[in-house]
Structure formats: structure tokens, C-alpha cells
Coordinates of C-alpha atoms in Angstrom, one line a residue:
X1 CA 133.6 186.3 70.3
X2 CA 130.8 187.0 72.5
X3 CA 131.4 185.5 76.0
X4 CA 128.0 186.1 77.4
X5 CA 125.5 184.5 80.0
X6 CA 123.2 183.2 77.9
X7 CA 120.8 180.2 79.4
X8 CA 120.2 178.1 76.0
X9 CA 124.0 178.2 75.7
X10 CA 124.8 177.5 79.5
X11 CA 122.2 174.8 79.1
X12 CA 124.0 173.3 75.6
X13 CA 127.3 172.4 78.1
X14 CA 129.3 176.3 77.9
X15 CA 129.4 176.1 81.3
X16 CA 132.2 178.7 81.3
X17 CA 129.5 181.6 80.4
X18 CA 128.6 181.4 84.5
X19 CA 131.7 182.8 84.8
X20 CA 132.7 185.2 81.4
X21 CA 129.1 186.7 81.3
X22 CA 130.3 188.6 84.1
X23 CA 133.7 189.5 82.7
X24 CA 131.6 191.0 79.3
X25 CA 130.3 194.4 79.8
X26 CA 127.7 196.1 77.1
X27 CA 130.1 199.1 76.5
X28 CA 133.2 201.2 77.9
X29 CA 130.8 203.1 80.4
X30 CA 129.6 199.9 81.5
X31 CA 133.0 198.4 82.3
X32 CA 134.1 201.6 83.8
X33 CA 131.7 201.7 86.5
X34 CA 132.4 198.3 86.9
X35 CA 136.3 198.9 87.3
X36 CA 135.9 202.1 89.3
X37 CA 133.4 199.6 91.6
X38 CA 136.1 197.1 92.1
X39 CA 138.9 199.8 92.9
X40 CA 136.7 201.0 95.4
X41 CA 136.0 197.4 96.7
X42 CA 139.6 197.0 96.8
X43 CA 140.3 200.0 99.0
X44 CA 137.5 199.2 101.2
X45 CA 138.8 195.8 102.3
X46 CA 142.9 196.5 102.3
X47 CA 142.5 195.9 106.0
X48 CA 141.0 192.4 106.3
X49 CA 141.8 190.9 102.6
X50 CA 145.0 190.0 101.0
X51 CA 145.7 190.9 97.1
X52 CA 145.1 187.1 96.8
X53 CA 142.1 186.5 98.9
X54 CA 141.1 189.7 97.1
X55 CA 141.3 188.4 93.7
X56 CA 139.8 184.7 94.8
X57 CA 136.6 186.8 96.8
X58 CA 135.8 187.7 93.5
X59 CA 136.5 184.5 91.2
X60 CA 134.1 182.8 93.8
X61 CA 131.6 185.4 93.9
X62 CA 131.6 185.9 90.5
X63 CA 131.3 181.6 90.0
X64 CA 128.4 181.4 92.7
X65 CA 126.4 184.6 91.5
X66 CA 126.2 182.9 87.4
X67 CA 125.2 179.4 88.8
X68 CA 122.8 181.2 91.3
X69 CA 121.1 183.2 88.5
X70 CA 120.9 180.3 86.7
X71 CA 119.1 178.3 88.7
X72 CA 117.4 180.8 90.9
X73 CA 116.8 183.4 88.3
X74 CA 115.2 181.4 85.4
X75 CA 113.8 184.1 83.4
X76 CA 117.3 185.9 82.8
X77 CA 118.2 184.5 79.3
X78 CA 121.0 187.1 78.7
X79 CA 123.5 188.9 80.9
X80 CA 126.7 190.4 81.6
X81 CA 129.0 192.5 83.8
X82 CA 130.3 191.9 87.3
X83 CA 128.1 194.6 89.3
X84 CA 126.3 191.4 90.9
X85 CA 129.4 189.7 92.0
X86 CA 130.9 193.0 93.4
X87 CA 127.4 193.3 95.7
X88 CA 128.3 189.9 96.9
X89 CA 132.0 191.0 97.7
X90 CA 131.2 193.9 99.0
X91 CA 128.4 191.9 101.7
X92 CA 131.3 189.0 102.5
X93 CA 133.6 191.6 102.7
X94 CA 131.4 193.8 105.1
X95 CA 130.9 190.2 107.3
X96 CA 134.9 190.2 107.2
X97 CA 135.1 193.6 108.8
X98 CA 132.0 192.9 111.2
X99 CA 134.3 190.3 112.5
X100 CA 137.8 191.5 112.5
X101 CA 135.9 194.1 114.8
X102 CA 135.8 197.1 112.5
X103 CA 132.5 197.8 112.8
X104 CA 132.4 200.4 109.7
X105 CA 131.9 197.2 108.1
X106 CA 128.3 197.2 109.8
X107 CA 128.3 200.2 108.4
X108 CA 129.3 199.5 104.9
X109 CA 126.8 196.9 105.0
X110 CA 123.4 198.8 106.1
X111 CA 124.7 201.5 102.9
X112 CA 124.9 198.5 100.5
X113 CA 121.3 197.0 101.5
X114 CA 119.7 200.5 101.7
X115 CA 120.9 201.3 98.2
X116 CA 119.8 197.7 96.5
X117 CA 116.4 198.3 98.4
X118 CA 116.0 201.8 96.9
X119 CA 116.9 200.2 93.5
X120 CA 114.4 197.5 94.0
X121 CA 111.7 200.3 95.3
X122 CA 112.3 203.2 92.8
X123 CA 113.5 201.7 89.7
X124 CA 113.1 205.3 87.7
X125 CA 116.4 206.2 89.7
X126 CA 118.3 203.9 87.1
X127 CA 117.0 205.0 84.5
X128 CA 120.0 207.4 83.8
X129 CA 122.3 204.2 84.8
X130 CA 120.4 202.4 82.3
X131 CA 120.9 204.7 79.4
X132 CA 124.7 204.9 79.9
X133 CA 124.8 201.2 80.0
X134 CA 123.1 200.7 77.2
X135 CA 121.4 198.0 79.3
X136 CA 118.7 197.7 81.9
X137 CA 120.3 197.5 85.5
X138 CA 119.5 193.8 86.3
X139 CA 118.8 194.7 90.1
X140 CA 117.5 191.0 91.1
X141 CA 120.8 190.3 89.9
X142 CA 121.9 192.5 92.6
X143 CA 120.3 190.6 95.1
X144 CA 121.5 187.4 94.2
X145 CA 125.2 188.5 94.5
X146 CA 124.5 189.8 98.3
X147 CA 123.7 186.2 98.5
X148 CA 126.8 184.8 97.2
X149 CA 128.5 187.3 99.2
X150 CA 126.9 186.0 102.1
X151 CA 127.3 182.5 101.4
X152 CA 131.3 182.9 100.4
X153 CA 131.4 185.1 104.0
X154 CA 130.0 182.0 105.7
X155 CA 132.0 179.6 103.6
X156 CA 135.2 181.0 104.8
X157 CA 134.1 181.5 108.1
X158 CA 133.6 177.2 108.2
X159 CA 137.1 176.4 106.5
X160 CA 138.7 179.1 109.2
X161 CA 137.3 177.3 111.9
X162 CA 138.3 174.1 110.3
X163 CA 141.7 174.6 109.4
X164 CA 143.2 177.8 111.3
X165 CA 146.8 176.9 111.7
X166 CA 146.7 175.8 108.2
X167 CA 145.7 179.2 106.3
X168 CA 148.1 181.9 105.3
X169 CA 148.5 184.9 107.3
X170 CA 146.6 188.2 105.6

């Protein structure tokens, strides 16, 4: 069963392909970067994430990035993997740092940007990337997960100040 973004099925009701074209990889070296990407994501943010805020950082991101490219990246009739979703973790989870005062995070965050800029710039760097995939790296992709990052990061930052005595300890 092929669980993939695909616009003229999203648009036909399967919602759910927001969320599963990102769980779908194009091959086993595909997924592996993507789990060896997540694993490192993981380690990165022990300090200021919980296994469960972990795992729900990258639900949302994953939810917001497919309904972002959806309606902000018309011209993408097919994808799949997570990378995008794990550039927007890695952003809300840099902000998370930034403000539990472990600056690394500012860090973390300027490496991220340079490196999606670079891709964006020189696109011949991925070729290589490209090849092992088996698909083209879908860099604007990229982008839009920094932007769910940032938007989760600011999210959480609203229902902290909301409801602080109300939200589990990390």
C-alpha cells in the first residue's frame, strides 16, 4: 500500500497522506539517513525534551510541514520522507535550547540554516544524496519544515505562558 503525499489524493479526502507521506521513504538508504537524523535529533535535545514531548515535536512537525507543503508548495505533487519535519524539529528544538539558556542551541541553529542555505545555493552538492535516495532532495521542503519548527517553537512557547502550573515537568 503506498502511503504517499500525493496532492490529487490529498485533494480526493486522504487527508492522512499529510501525515504518512512523511513516514514512506523511497528505499532502505533513504530511511536510514532519516533514522540516523532522528537519533541524532534525539541526542541533541535529551536536555530540554522529554521522550514524550520528543515523540509529539515530531507528530506536530511532521502534521504542520504536509499541510504547509500543501498549501504553500503547490507544485509538489508527490513526496515522502521525514527529512523536512526533522529540519523543523531540529529549529523548535534549537529555540528550546536558546531559551533554557544553552546557548549551543544558537549554535545548532546558525549550522542548520547555513547548511539549508548551501543546499538552496549549490544544489550539485546533492547530487550524490540524490543518487542514494533514489530521489531528488526536495530542499524547499527543507525550508518549509524550519517553518513548522519555528511555528511549533512559538506554539509552545504561548500554551507555556498560558498554562505553566498545568504542564508536566520535563
Amino acid at each position: 500500500m503506498d502511503l504517499s503525499y500525493q496532492r490529487e489524493l490529498v485533494e480526493g479526502g486522504q487527508w492522512w497522506r499529510l501525515l504518512s507521506g512523511q513516514l514512506v521513504h523511497n528505499n532502505s538508504a533513504h530511511l536510514f539517513s532519516n533514522i540516523v537524523a532522528l537519533i541524532l535529533c534525539r541526542v541533541l535535545f535529551l536536555a530540554v525534551l522529554s521522550e514524550r514531548a520528543f515523540v509529539v515535536s515530531i507528530l506536530l512537525c511532521s502534521l504542520i510541514t504536509g499541510g504547509l507543503i500543501y498549501f504553500l508548495l503547490q507544485h509538489y505533487d508527490y513526496y515522502l520522507g521525514v527529512s523536512a519535519a526533522l529540519y523543523g524539529v531540529l529549529v523548535a528544538g534549537s529555540l528550546h535550547l536558546i531559551v533554557g539558556r544553552h546557548y549551543w542551541g544558537g549554535v545548532l541553529l546558525l549550522v542548520v540554516m547555513a547548511k539549508l542555505l548551501r543546499d538552496y545555493f549549490y544544489p550539485a552538492v546533492l547530487v550524490s544524496v540524490s543518487d542514494r535516495i533514489g530521489v531528488p532532495v526536495a530542499v524547499e521542503a527543507h525550508f518549509i519544515g524550519v517553518l513548522a519548527g519555528v511555528l511549533l517553537a512559538v506554539g509552545q512557547c504561548i500554551v507555556i505562558l498560558i498554562r505553566p502550573a498545568t504542564l508536566p515537568p520535563k
